[in-house]
Coordinates of N, CA and C in Angstrom, one line a residue:
X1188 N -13.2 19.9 -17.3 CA -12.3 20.8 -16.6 C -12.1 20.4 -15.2
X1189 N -13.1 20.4 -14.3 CA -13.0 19.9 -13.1 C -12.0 18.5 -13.2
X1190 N -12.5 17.5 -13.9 CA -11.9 16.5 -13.3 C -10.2 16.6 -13.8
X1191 N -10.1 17.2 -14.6 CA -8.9 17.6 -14.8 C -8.0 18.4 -13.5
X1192 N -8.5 19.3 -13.2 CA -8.4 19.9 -11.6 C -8.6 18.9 -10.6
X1193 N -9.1 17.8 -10.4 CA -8.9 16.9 -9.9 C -7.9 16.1 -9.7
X1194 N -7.8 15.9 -11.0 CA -6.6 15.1 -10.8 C -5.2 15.2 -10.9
X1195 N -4.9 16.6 -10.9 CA -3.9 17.2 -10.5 C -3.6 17.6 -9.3
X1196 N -5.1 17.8 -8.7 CA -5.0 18.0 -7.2 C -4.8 16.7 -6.2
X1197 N -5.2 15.8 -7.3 CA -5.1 13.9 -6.3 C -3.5 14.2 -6.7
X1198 N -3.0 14.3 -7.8 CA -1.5 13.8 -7.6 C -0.7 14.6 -7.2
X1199 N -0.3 16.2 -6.8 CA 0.2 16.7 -6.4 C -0.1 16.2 -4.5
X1200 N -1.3 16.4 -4.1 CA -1.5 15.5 -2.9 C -0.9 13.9 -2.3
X1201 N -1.2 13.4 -3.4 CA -0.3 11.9 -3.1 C 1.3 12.1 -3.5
X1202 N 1.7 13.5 -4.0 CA 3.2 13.6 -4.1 C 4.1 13.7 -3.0
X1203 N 3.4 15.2 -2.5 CA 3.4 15.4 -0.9 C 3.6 14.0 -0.2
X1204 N 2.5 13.6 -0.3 CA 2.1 12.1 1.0 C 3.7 10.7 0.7
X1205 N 3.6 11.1 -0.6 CA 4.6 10.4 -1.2 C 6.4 10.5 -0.3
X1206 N 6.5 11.7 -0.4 CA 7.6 12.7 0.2 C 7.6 12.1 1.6
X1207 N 6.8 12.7 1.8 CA 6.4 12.9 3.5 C 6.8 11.1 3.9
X1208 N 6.2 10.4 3.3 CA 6.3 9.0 3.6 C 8.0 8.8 4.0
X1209 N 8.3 8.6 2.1 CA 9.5 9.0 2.5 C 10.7 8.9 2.9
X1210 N 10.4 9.9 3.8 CA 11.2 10.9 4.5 C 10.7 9.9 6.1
X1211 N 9.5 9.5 6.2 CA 9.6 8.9 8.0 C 10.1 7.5 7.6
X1212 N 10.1 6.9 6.6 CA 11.0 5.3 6.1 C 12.3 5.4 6.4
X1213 N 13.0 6.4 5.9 CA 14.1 6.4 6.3 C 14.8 6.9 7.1
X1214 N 13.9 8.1 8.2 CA 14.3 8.3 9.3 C 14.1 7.0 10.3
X1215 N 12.8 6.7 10.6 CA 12.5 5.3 11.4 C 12.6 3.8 10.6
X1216 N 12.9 3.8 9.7 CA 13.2 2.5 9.4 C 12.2 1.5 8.6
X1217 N 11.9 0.4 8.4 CA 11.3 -0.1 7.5 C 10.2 -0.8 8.8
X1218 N 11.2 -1.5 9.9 CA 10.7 -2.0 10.8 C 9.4 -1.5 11.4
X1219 N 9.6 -0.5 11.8 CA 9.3 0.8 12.9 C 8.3 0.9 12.1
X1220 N 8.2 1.6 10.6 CA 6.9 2.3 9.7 C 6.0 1.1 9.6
X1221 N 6.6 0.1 9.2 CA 5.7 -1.0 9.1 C 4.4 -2.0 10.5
X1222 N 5.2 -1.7 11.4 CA 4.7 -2.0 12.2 C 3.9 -0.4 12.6
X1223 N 3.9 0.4 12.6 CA 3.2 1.8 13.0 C 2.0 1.3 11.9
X1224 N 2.0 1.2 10.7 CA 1.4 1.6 9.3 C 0.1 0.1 10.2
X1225 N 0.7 -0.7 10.2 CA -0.1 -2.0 10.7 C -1.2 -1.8 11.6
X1226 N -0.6 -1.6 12.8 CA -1.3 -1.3 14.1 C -2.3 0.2 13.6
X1227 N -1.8 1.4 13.6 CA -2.3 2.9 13.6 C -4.0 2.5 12.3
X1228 N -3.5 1.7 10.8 CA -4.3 2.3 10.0 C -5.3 1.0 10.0
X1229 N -5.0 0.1 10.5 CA -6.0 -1.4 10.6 C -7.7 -1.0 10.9
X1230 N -8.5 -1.1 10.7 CA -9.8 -0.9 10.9 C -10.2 -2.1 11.6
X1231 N -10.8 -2.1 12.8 CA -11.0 -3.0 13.7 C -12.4 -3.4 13.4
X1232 N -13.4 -2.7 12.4 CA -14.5 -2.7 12.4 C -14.9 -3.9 11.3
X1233 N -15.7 -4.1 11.3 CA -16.5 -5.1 10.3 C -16.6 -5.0 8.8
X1234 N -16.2 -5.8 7.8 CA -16.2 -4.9 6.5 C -17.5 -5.1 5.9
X1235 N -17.9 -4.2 5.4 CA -19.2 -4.4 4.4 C -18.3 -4.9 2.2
X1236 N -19.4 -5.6 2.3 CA -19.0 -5.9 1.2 C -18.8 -4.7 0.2
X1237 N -17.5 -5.1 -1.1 CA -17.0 -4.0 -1.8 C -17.8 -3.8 -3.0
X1238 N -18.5 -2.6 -3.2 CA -19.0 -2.6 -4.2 C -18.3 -2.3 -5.5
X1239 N -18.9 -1.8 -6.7 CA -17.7 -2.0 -8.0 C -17.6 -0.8 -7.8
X1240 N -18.2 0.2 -7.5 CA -18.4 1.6 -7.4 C -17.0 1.7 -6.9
X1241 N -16.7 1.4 -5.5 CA -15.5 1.5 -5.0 C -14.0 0.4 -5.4
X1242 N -14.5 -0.2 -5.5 CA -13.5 -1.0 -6.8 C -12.7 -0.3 -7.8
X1243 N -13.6 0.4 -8.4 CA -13.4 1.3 -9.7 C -12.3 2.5 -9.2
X1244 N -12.5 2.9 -8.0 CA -12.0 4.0 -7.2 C -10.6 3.4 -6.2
X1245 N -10.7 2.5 -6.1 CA -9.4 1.0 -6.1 C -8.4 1.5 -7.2
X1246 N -9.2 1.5 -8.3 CA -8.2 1.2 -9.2 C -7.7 2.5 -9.6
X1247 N -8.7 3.5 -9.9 CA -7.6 4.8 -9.9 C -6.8 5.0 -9.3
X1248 N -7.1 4.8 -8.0 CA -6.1 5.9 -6.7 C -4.6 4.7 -7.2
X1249 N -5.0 3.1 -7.6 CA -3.8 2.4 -7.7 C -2.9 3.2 -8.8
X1250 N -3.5 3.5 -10.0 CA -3.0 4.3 -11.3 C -2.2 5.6 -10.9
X1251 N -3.4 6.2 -10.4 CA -2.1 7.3 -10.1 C -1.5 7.4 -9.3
X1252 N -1.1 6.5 -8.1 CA 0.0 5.9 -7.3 C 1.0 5.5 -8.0
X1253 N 1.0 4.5 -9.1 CA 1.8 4.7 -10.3 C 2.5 5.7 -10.7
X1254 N 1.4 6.8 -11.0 CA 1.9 7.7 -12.1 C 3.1 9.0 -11.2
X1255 N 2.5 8.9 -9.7 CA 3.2 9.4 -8.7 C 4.6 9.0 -8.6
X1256 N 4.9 7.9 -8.3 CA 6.0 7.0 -8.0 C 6.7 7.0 -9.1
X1257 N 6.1 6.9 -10.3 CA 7.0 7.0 -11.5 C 7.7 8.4 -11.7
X1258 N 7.1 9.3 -11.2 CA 7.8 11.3 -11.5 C 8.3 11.3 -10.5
X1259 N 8.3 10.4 -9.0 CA 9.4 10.6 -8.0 C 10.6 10.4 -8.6
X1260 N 11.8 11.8 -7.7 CA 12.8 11.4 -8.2 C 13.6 10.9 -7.4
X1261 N 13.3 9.8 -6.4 CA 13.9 8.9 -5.6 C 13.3 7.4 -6.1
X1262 N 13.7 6.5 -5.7 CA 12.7 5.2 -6.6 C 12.4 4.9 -5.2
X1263 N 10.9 5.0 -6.0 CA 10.1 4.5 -5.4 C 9.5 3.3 -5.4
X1264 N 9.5 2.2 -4.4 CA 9.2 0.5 -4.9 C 8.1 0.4 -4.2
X1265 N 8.2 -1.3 -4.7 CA 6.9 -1.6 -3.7 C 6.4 -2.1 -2.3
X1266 N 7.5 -1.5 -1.5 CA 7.4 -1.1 0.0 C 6.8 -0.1 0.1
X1267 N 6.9 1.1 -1.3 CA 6.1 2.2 -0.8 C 4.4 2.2 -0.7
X1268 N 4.6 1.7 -2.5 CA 3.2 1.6 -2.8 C 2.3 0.7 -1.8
X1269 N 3.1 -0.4 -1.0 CA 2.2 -0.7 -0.7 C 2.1 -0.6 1.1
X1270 N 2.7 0.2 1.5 CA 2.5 0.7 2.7 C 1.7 2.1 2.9
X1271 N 1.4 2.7 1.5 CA 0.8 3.8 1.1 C -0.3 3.6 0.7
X1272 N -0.6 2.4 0.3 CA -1.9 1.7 -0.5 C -2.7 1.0 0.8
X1273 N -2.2 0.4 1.9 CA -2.6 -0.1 2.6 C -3.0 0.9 3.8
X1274 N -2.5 2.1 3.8 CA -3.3 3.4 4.9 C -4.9 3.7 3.6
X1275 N -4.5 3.8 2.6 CA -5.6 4.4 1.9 C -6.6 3.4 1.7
X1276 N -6.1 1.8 2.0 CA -7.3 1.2 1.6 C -8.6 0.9 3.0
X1277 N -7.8 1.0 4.0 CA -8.1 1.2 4.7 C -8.9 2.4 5.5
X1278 N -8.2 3.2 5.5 CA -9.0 5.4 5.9 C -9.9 5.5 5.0
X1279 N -9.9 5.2 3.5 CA -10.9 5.6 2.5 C -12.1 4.8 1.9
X1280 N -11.2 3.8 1.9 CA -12.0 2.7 1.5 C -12.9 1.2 2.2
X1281 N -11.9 1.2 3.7 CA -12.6 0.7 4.5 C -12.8 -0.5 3.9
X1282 N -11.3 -1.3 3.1 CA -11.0 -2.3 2.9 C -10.3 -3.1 3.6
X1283 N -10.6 -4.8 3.9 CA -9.8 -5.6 4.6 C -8.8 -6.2 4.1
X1284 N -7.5 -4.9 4.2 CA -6.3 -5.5 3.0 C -5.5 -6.0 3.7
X1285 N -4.6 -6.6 4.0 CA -3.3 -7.1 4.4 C -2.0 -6.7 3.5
X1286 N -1.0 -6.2 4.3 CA 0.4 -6.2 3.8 C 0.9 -7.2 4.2
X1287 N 1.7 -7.8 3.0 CA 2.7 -8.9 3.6 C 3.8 -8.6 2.8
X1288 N 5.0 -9.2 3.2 CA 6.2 -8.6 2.8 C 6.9 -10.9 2.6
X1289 N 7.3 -10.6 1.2 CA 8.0 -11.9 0.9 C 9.1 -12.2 0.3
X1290 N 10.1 -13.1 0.7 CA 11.5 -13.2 -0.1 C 11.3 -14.4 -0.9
X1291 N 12.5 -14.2 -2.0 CA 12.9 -15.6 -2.7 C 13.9 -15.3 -2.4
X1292 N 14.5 -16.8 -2.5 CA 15.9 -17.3 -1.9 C 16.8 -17.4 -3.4
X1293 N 16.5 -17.7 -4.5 CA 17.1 -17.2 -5.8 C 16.8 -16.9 -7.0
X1294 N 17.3 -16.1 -7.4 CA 18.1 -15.5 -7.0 C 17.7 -14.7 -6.2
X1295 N 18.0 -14.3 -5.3 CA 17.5 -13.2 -3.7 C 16.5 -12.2 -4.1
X1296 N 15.7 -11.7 -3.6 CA 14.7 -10.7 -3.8 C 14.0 -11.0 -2.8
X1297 N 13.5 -9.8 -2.4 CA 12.2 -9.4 -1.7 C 11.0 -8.8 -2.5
X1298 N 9.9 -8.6 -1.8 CA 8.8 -8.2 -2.2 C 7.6 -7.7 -1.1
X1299 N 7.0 -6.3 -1.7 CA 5.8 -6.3 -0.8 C 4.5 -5.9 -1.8
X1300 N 3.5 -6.4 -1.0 CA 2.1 -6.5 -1.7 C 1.2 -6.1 -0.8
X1301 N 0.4 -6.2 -1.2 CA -1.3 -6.2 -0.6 C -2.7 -7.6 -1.2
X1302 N -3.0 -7.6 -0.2 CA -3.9 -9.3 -0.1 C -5.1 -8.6 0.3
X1303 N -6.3 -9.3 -0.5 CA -7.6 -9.3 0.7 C -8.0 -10.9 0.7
X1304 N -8.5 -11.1 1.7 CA -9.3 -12.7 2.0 C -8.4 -13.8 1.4
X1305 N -6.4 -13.7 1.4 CA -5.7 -14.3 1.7 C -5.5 -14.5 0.1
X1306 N -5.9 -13.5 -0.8 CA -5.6 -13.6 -2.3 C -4.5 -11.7 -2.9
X1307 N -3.9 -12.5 -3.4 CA -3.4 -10.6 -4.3 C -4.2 -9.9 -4.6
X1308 N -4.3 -8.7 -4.0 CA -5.2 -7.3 -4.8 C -4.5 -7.6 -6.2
X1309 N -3.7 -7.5 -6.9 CA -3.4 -7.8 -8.3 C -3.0 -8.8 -9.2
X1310 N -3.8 -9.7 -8.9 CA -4.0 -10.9 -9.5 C -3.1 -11.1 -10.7
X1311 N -2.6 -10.0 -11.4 CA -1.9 -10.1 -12.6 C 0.0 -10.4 -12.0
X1312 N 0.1 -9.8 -10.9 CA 1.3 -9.7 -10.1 C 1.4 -11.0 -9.9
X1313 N 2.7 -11.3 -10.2 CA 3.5 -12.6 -9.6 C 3.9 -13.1 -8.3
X1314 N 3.2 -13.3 -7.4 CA 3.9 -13.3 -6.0 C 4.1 -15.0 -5.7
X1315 N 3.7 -15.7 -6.6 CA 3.7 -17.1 -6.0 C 5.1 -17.4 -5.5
X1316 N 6.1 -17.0 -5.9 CA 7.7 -17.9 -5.6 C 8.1 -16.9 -4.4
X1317 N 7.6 -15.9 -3.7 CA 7.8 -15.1 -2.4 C 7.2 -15.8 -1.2
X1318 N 8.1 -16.5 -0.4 CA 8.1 -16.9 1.0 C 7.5 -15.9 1.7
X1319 N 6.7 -15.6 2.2 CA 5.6 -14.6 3.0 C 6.5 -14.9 4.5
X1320 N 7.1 -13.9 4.9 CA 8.1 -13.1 6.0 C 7.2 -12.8 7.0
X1321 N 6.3 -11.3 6.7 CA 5.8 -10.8 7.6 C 4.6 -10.1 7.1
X1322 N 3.9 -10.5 8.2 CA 2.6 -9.7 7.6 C 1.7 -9.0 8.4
X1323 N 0.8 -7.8 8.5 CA 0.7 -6.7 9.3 C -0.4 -7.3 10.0
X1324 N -1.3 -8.5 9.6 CA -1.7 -9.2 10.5 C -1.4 -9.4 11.5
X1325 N -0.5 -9.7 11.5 CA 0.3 -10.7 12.8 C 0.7 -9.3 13.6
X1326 N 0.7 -8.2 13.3 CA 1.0 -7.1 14.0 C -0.4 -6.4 15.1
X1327 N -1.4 -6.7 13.9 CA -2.9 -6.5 15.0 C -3.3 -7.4 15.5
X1328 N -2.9 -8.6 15.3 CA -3.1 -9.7 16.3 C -2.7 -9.9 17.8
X1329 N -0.9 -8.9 17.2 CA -0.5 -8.9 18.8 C -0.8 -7.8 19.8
X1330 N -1.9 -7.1 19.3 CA -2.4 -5.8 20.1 C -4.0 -5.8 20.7
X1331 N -4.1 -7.1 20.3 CA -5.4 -7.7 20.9 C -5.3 -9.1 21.9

């Protein structure tokens, strides 16, 4: 029963967060949030190695980010997830993630993800044919 109460209370909370997001993307822009999201949620601190414990806890919050995004009734992509995924990996989990944002040239697309130690958080995701554009690295690099 609890965890059921739980997890209606995680996703109604990441619905909100969801909303709220948003709503500052497309008042300020993609530019603006990205570079804020970079700089503001970056942990300057030293990372301790990830245990599975929190790995495991990785992978829910990723699930029901999912399951969030999917009952939005705006589409939600993966600029969101992963500008949403990279405040939380960071505040909660006190992971060294990287956002990077990448184009193919054809047929045209963009894309955004999340990396740690210069690899895909989801190894199953295809990102190889994405030209890497911009990455939030290069945003805390220039504030030091």
């Amino acid at each position: 029963m609890f965890k059921k109460v739980s997890m209606i209370f995680g996703f109604l909370r990441l619905y909100i967060f969801l909303f709220l997001f948003d709503l500052e993307l497309s008042r300020k822009g993609f530019t603006k949030t990205f570079e804020k999201y970079s700089v503001k949620y970056c942990n300057k601190a030293p990372y301790d190695q990830v245990s599975q414990e929190v790995v495991k806890e990785m992978e829910k919050f990723f699930l029901l980010l999912n399951i969030v995004c999917a009952w939005y009734p705006k589409k939600a992509d993966c600029i969101h997830k992963t500008l949403i995924g990279y405040k939380v990996m960071h505040k909660k989990f006190a992971s060294p993630v990287e956002m990077v944002v990448g184009v193919r040239k054809f047929p045209f697309e963009a894309h955004a993800w999340l990396r740690i130690n210069q690899e895909n958080l989801f190894p199953e995701e295809e990102t190889n044919h994405y030209k890497i554009v911009i990455s939030s690295n290069s945003y805390v690099k220039e504030q030091y």
